[in-house]
Coordinates of C-alpha atoms and ligand atoms in Angstrom, one line a residue:
M15 CA -30.2 12.4 104.7
K16 CA -29.6 9.4 102.6
E17 CA -26.2 8.8 101.1
V18 CA -26.4 7.9 97.4
A19 CA -24.1 7.2 94.5
L20 CA -25.0 8.3 90.9
G21 CA -24.4 5.4 88.6
I22 CA -24.0 6.3 84.9
D23 CA -23.7 3.7 82.1
I24 CA -22.8 5.0 78.7
G25 CA -24.0 2.8 75.8
G26 CA -23.6 3.6 72.1
T27 CA -27.3 4.3 71.8
N28 CA -28.5 5.4 75.2
T29 CA -27.0 6.5 78.5
V30 CA -28.8 5.3 81.6
F31 CA -28.3 6.6 85.1
G32 CA -29.7 6.2 88.5
F33 CA -29.4 7.2 92.2
I34 CA -28.5 4.1 94.2
D35 CA -27.9 3.7 97.9
R36 CA -25.3 1.4 99.5
E37 CA -27.7 -1.5 99.8
G38 CA -28.5 -1.4 96.0
H39 CA -31.9 0.3 96.2
T40 CA -32.7 2.5 93.2
L41 CA -34.2 5.9 94.3
A42 CA -34.7 7.1 90.7
E43 CA -33.4 6.3 87.3
S44 CA -33.6 7.8 83.8
S45 CA -31.8 8.0 80.5
I46 CA -30.8 10.2 77.6
S47 CA -29.8 9.5 74.0
T48 CA -26.0 9.1 73.5
K49 CA -26.0 9.0 69.8
A50 CA -28.0 12.2 69.4
H51 CA -24.9 14.1 70.6
L52 CA -22.0 14.0 68.2
D53 CA -20.0 16.2 70.5
V54 CA -19.1 15.1 74.1
R55 CA -19.6 18.7 75.5
S56 CA -23.2 18.9 74.2
Y57 CA -23.8 15.4 75.5
L58 CA -22.5 16.3 79.0
K59 CA -24.7 19.4 79.1
A60 CA -27.8 17.3 78.2
L61 CA -26.8 14.6 80.7
H62 CA -26.3 17.2 83.5
D63 CA -29.7 18.9 82.8
K64 CA -31.5 15.5 83.0
I65 CA -29.7 14.4 86.1
Q66 CA -30.6 17.7 87.9
E67 CA -34.2 17.3 86.7
I68 CA -34.4 13.8 88.2
M69 CA -32.6 14.8 91.3
S70 CA -35.1 17.5 92.0
T71 CA -38.0 15.0 91.9
L72 CA -36.4 12.7 94.6
K73 CA -38.8 12.3 97.6
T74 CA -35.9 11.6 100.1
E75 CA -33.3 14.2 100.9
V76 CA -30.0 12.8 99.6
V77 CA -26.2 13.5 99.8
L78 CA -24.4 12.7 96.6
K79 CA -21.3 10.8 97.7
G80 CA -19.9 10.5 94.2
I81 CA -20.3 9.3 90.6
G82 CA -19.4 5.9 89.1
V83 CA -19.3 5.6 85.3
G84 CA -19.3 2.5 83.2
A85 CA -18.2 3.1 79.6
P86 CA -17.0 1.1 76.6
N87 CA -13.2 1.1 76.6
G88 CA -13.2 3.1 79.8
N89 CA -9.8 3.5 81.5
Y90 CA -9.9 3.4 85.3
Y91 CA -6.5 5.0 85.8
K92 CA -7.0 7.9 83.5
G93 CA -10.8 8.4 83.5
T94 CA -10.7 8.3 79.8
I95 CA -12.7 6.6 77.1
E96 CA -10.4 5.4 74.4
N97 CA -11.2 4.4 70.8
A98 CA -14.7 3.3 71.7
P99 CA -16.2 1.8 68.5
N100 CA -19.7 3.0 69.0
L101 CA -19.1 6.5 70.2
T102 CA -18.4 9.5 68.0
W103 CA -16.5 11.7 70.5
G104 CA -13.0 11.2 69.2
K105 CA -10.2 8.7 69.9
M106 CA -9.5 10.0 73.4
V107 CA -12.2 11.5 75.6
H108 CA -11.1 12.8 79.1
F109 CA -14.5 12.0 80.5
T110 CA -14.0 12.3 84.2
D111 CA -12.1 15.6 83.8
L112 CA -15.0 17.0 81.7
L113 CA -17.6 15.8 84.2
K114 CA -15.8 17.5 87.0
D115 CA -16.8 20.9 85.5
Y116 CA -20.3 19.9 86.7
Y117 CA -19.8 18.0 89.9
Q118 CA -17.4 18.5 92.8
V119 CA -17.6 14.9 94.1
P120 CA -15.4 11.9 93.6
I121 CA -15.8 10.5 90.0
V122 CA -14.6 7.1 89.0
L123 CA -14.8 5.4 85.6
T124 CA -14.1 1.9 84.3
N125 CA -15.2 -0.3 81.4
D126 CA -18.7 -1.8 81.4
A127 CA -17.5 -5.4 82.1
N128 CA -15.4 -4.4 85.1
A129 CA -18.5 -2.4 86.4
A130 CA -20.6 -5.6 86.0
A131 CA -18.0 -7.5 88.1
I132 CA -18.0 -4.8 90.8
G133 CA -21.8 -4.8 90.9
E134 CA -21.7 -8.6 91.5
K135 CA -19.2 -8.0 94.3
I136 CA -21.1 -5.1 96.1
Y137 CA -24.7 -6.1 95.5
G138 CA -24.8 -9.6 93.9
G139 CA -23.7 -13.2 94.2
A140 CA -20.0 -12.5 94.8
K141 CA -20.4 -10.5 98.1
S142 CA -18.4 -13.0 100.0
M143 CA -15.9 -13.9 97.3
S144 CA -12.4 -12.5 96.7
D145 CA -11.6 -14.3 93.5
F146 CA -14.2 -14.6 90.7
I147 CA -14.7 -13.7 87.0
V148 CA -17.8 -12.1 85.4
I149 CA -18.2 -12.8 81.7
T150 CA -20.7 -10.5 79.9
L151 CA -22.2 -12.0 76.8
G152 CA -23.6 -9.2 74.7
T153 CA -22.7 -8.1 71.1
G154 CA -19.2 -9.0 72.2
L155 CA -17.7 -10.9 75.2
G156 CA -16.4 -8.7 78.1
S157 CA -14.8 -9.8 81.3
G158 CA -14.2 -8.4 84.8
I159 CA -11.7 -10.3 86.9
F160 CA -11.4 -10.1 90.7
V161 CA -8.1 -11.4 92.2
N162 CA -7.4 -11.2 96.0
G163 CA -10.5 -9.0 96.4
K164 CA -9.5 -6.4 93.8
V165 CA -10.4 -5.8 90.2
M166 CA -7.5 -6.7 88.0
Y167 CA -6.7 -3.6 85.8
G168 CA -3.1 -4.3 84.6
H169 CA -0.4 -1.7 84.2
D170 CA -2.4 0.4 81.6
G171 CA -6.0 -0.2 82.8
F172 CA -7.0 -2.6 80.0
A173 CA -6.5 -6.0 81.7
G174 CA -9.2 -8.7 81.4
E175 CA -9.9 -8.7 77.6
L176 CA -10.8 -12.4 77.7
G177 CA -13.1 -11.9 74.6
H178 CA -9.9 -11.6 72.6
V179 CA -8.2 -14.7 73.7
T180 CA -7.6 -16.8 70.5
V181 CA -9.7 -19.9 70.0
N182 CA -8.5 -20.6 66.4
Y183 CA -5.7 -18.8 64.7
N184 CA -7.3 -19.4 61.3
G185 CA -10.8 -18.7 62.6
R186 CA -13.4 -16.0 62.2
Q187 CA -12.5 -12.4 61.6
C188 CA -12.8 -10.3 64.7
G189 CA -13.6 -6.6 65.1
C190 CA -10.2 -6.1 66.7
G191 CA -8.4 -7.0 63.4
R192 CA -7.3 -10.5 64.4
K193 CA -8.7 -13.9 63.7
G194 CA -10.5 -16.5 65.8
C195 CA -11.0 -14.5 69.0
L196 CA -13.3 -16.0 71.6
E197 CA -16.0 -13.4 71.1
T198 CA -16.4 -14.3 67.5
Y199 CA -17.8 -17.6 68.7
V200 CA -19.2 -16.8 72.2
S201 CA -21.4 -13.7 72.1
A202 CA -24.8 -12.8 70.7
T203 CA -23.1 -12.1 67.3
G204 CA -20.9 -15.3 67.6
I205 CA -23.9 -17.6 68.1
K206 CA -25.6 -16.0 65.1
R207 CA -22.5 -16.8 63.0
T208 CA -22.7 -20.4 64.3
V209 CA -26.3 -20.8 63.4
Y210 CA -25.6 -19.7 59.9
K211 CA -22.8 -22.2 59.6
L212 CA -25.0 -25.0 60.9
L213 CA -27.8 -24.1 58.5
A214 CA -25.3 -24.4 55.7
D215 CA -23.8 -27.7 56.9
Y216 CA -27.0 -29.6 57.8
T217 CA -30.3 -30.1 56.0
D218 CA -32.5 -30.4 59.2
P219 CA -35.7 -28.3 59.1
S220 CA -35.4 -25.3 61.4
V221 CA -37.5 -22.3 62.4
L222 CA -34.2 -20.3 62.0
R223 CA -34.1 -20.9 58.2
G224 CA -35.5 -18.0 56.3
I225 CA -34.5 -15.4 59.0
S226 CA -32.0 -12.9 57.7
F227 CA -28.7 -12.5 59.5
D228 CA -29.5 -8.9 60.6
T229 CA -32.9 -9.9 61.9
L230 CA -31.7 -13.1 63.7
S231 CA -31.1 -12.5 67.5
A232 CA -29.8 -14.5 70.4
E233 CA -33.4 -14.4 71.8
M234 CA -34.7 -16.2 68.7
I235 CA -32.0 -18.8 68.9
T236 CA -32.8 -19.4 72.6
K237 CA -36.5 -19.7 71.9
A238 CA -35.8 -22.2 69.1
A239 CA -33.6 -24.3 71.3
K240 CA -36.2 -24.3 74.1
E241 CA -38.8 -25.5 71.6
G242 CA -36.6 -28.4 70.6
D243 CA -35.1 -27.0 67.3
R244 CA -32.0 -29.1 66.5
I245 CA -30.1 -26.3 64.9
G246 CA -30.8 -24.0 67.9
I247 CA -29.8 -26.7 70.4
E248 CA -26.6 -27.5 68.4
A249 CA -25.7 -23.8 68.2
F250 CA -25.7 -23.6 72.1
E251 CA -23.8 -26.9 72.3
Y252 CA -21.0 -25.6 70.1
T253 CA -20.9 -22.2 71.9
G254 CA -20.8 -23.9 75.3
K255 CA -18.1 -26.2 74.2
I256 CA -15.8 -23.4 73.1
L257 CA -16.6 -21.3 76.2
G258 CA -16.1 -24.2 78.6
K259 CA -12.7 -25.0 77.1
K260 CA -11.5 -21.4 77.4
L261 CA -12.9 -21.1 81.0
A262 CA -10.7 -24.1 81.9
D263 CA -7.7 -22.0 80.6
F264 CA -8.8 -18.9 82.6
V265 CA -9.1 -20.9 85.8
T266 CA -5.4 -21.9 85.6
F267 CA -4.6 -18.2 85.6
S268 CA -6.5 -16.8 88.6
S269 CA -8.1 -19.8 90.3
P270 CA -11.6 -18.2 90.7
E271 CA -14.2 -19.5 93.2
A272 CA -16.9 -18.8 90.6
I273 CA -17.4 -17.6 87.1
F274 CA -20.7 -15.7 86.6
L275 CA -22.3 -15.5 83.1
F276 CA -24.2 -12.3 82.4
G277 CA -26.3 -11.2 79.4
G278 CA -28.6 -12.5 76.7
L279 CA -27.0 -15.9 76.1
A280 CA -27.0 -16.7 79.8
R281 CA -30.8 -16.6 79.6
A282 CA -30.7 -19.9 77.6
E283 CA -30.2 -21.5 81.0
E284 CA -29.2 -25.2 80.7
F285 CA -28.7 -25.0 77.0
I286 CA -25.6 -22.9 77.6
F287 CA -24.7 -23.8 81.2
R288 CA -24.7 -27.6 80.7
P289 CA -22.2 -27.8 77.8
T290 CA -20.1 -25.0 79.3
I291 CA -19.7 -26.8 82.7
Q292 CA -19.2 -30.2 81.0
H293 CA -16.4 -28.9 78.7
M294 CA -14.8 -26.8 81.4
E295 CA -14.6 -29.8 83.8
E296 CA -13.3 -32.1 81.0
N297 CA -10.5 -29.7 80.2
L298 CA -9.5 -28.5 83.7
M299 CA -6.2 -29.4 85.3
P300 CA -7.0 -32.1 87.9
V301 CA -6.2 -29.8 90.8
F302 CA -9.0 -27.5 89.8
R303 CA -11.8 -30.0 89.0
N304 CA -15.1 -29.8 90.8
K305 CA -14.1 -26.6 92.6
V306 CA -15.2 -23.8 90.3
K307 CA -18.9 -22.8 90.2
I308 CA -20.4 -21.5 86.9
L309 CA -23.4 -19.3 87.9
P310 CA -25.8 -17.0 86.3
S311 CA -25.3 -13.3 87.4
S312 CA -27.7 -12.4 90.2
L313 CA -28.0 -8.9 88.7
M314 CA -29.4 -10.0 85.4
E315 CA -33.0 -9.2 85.9
R316 CA -32.2 -5.8 87.6
N317 CA -30.8 -2.5 86.2
A318 CA -27.3 -4.1 86.2
A319 CA -25.5 -1.4 84.3
I320 CA -26.5 1.4 86.7
L321 CA -25.9 -0.9 89.7
G322 CA -22.4 -1.8 88.4
A323 CA -21.5 1.9 87.9
S324 CA -22.7 2.9 91.3
A325 CA -20.9 -0.1 92.9
L326 CA -17.7 1.2 91.4
L327 CA -18.1 4.4 93.5
W328 CA -18.9 2.6 96.7
M329 CA -15.9 0.3 96.2
E330 CA -13.6 3.3 95.6
L331 CA -14.9 5.1 98.8
E332 CA -14.3 1.9 100.9
K333 CA -10.7 1.5 99.8
Ligands
LIG412 ZN1 -10.6 -9.9 68.7

């Protein structure tokens, strides 16, 4: 009998899940639509049906040790999802309590960026580290912070919102209602805003001119930069400069051994890593210089969301 964790990652559009063993091997995975279910109870019924269907196709006999859930605005202490912007299930969803109607195993929930950090710790590049930070660069900027071998949750479960550290008090409007937050500059959406500003400020020809804001993607900007497009390269330079300066601040707080970058923008390789490292080092307090590694997440090309969620369960069981 093989011991497995069920990892579930809830996204605004789809929910993906998989059965993962302690070594990080995926036995099976599948998905259902999240947004097709306006009500959380109908969603849970559909999810349970699909999970049972996939479980019955497994070739190995398994023991389900528990369930880990990664969710937007997930609260580890309460097992709730609170005010998630892309979900329609109400302000406060008691998710783990509802899931317990279907499964009598340990169930743990946290936000998606914490899950990414736990995945890095259990299966990825941070196995031997006690102090590190994972920065997820998607539509916004998320962060999971390990201090002394543990995820930092804070007193209410919402610690580690580095995406909403202020870069400029008169800066870009943020979705959180404030101005100039880090994620308005450093995220897939942030770099699009930067490209549009550069296109307005400079007259250089660019393959990015003529692409509407809604069509423009971080992948297009990466491709342009790799092909030598000045606006594309400059957009990463600007993004890396702001990220590097803020990472220098974060280092003073928790003294991490490494900071891992995860998500679309990290695929731009040296276009984002070089300016980020340069500006972090230039702005670090001398005692921290040349000590902190900036690395790509080692889970990037794998089913990271499911791995992170299942790693949460393993970490809980090993406490
Ligand atoms: Zn904000």
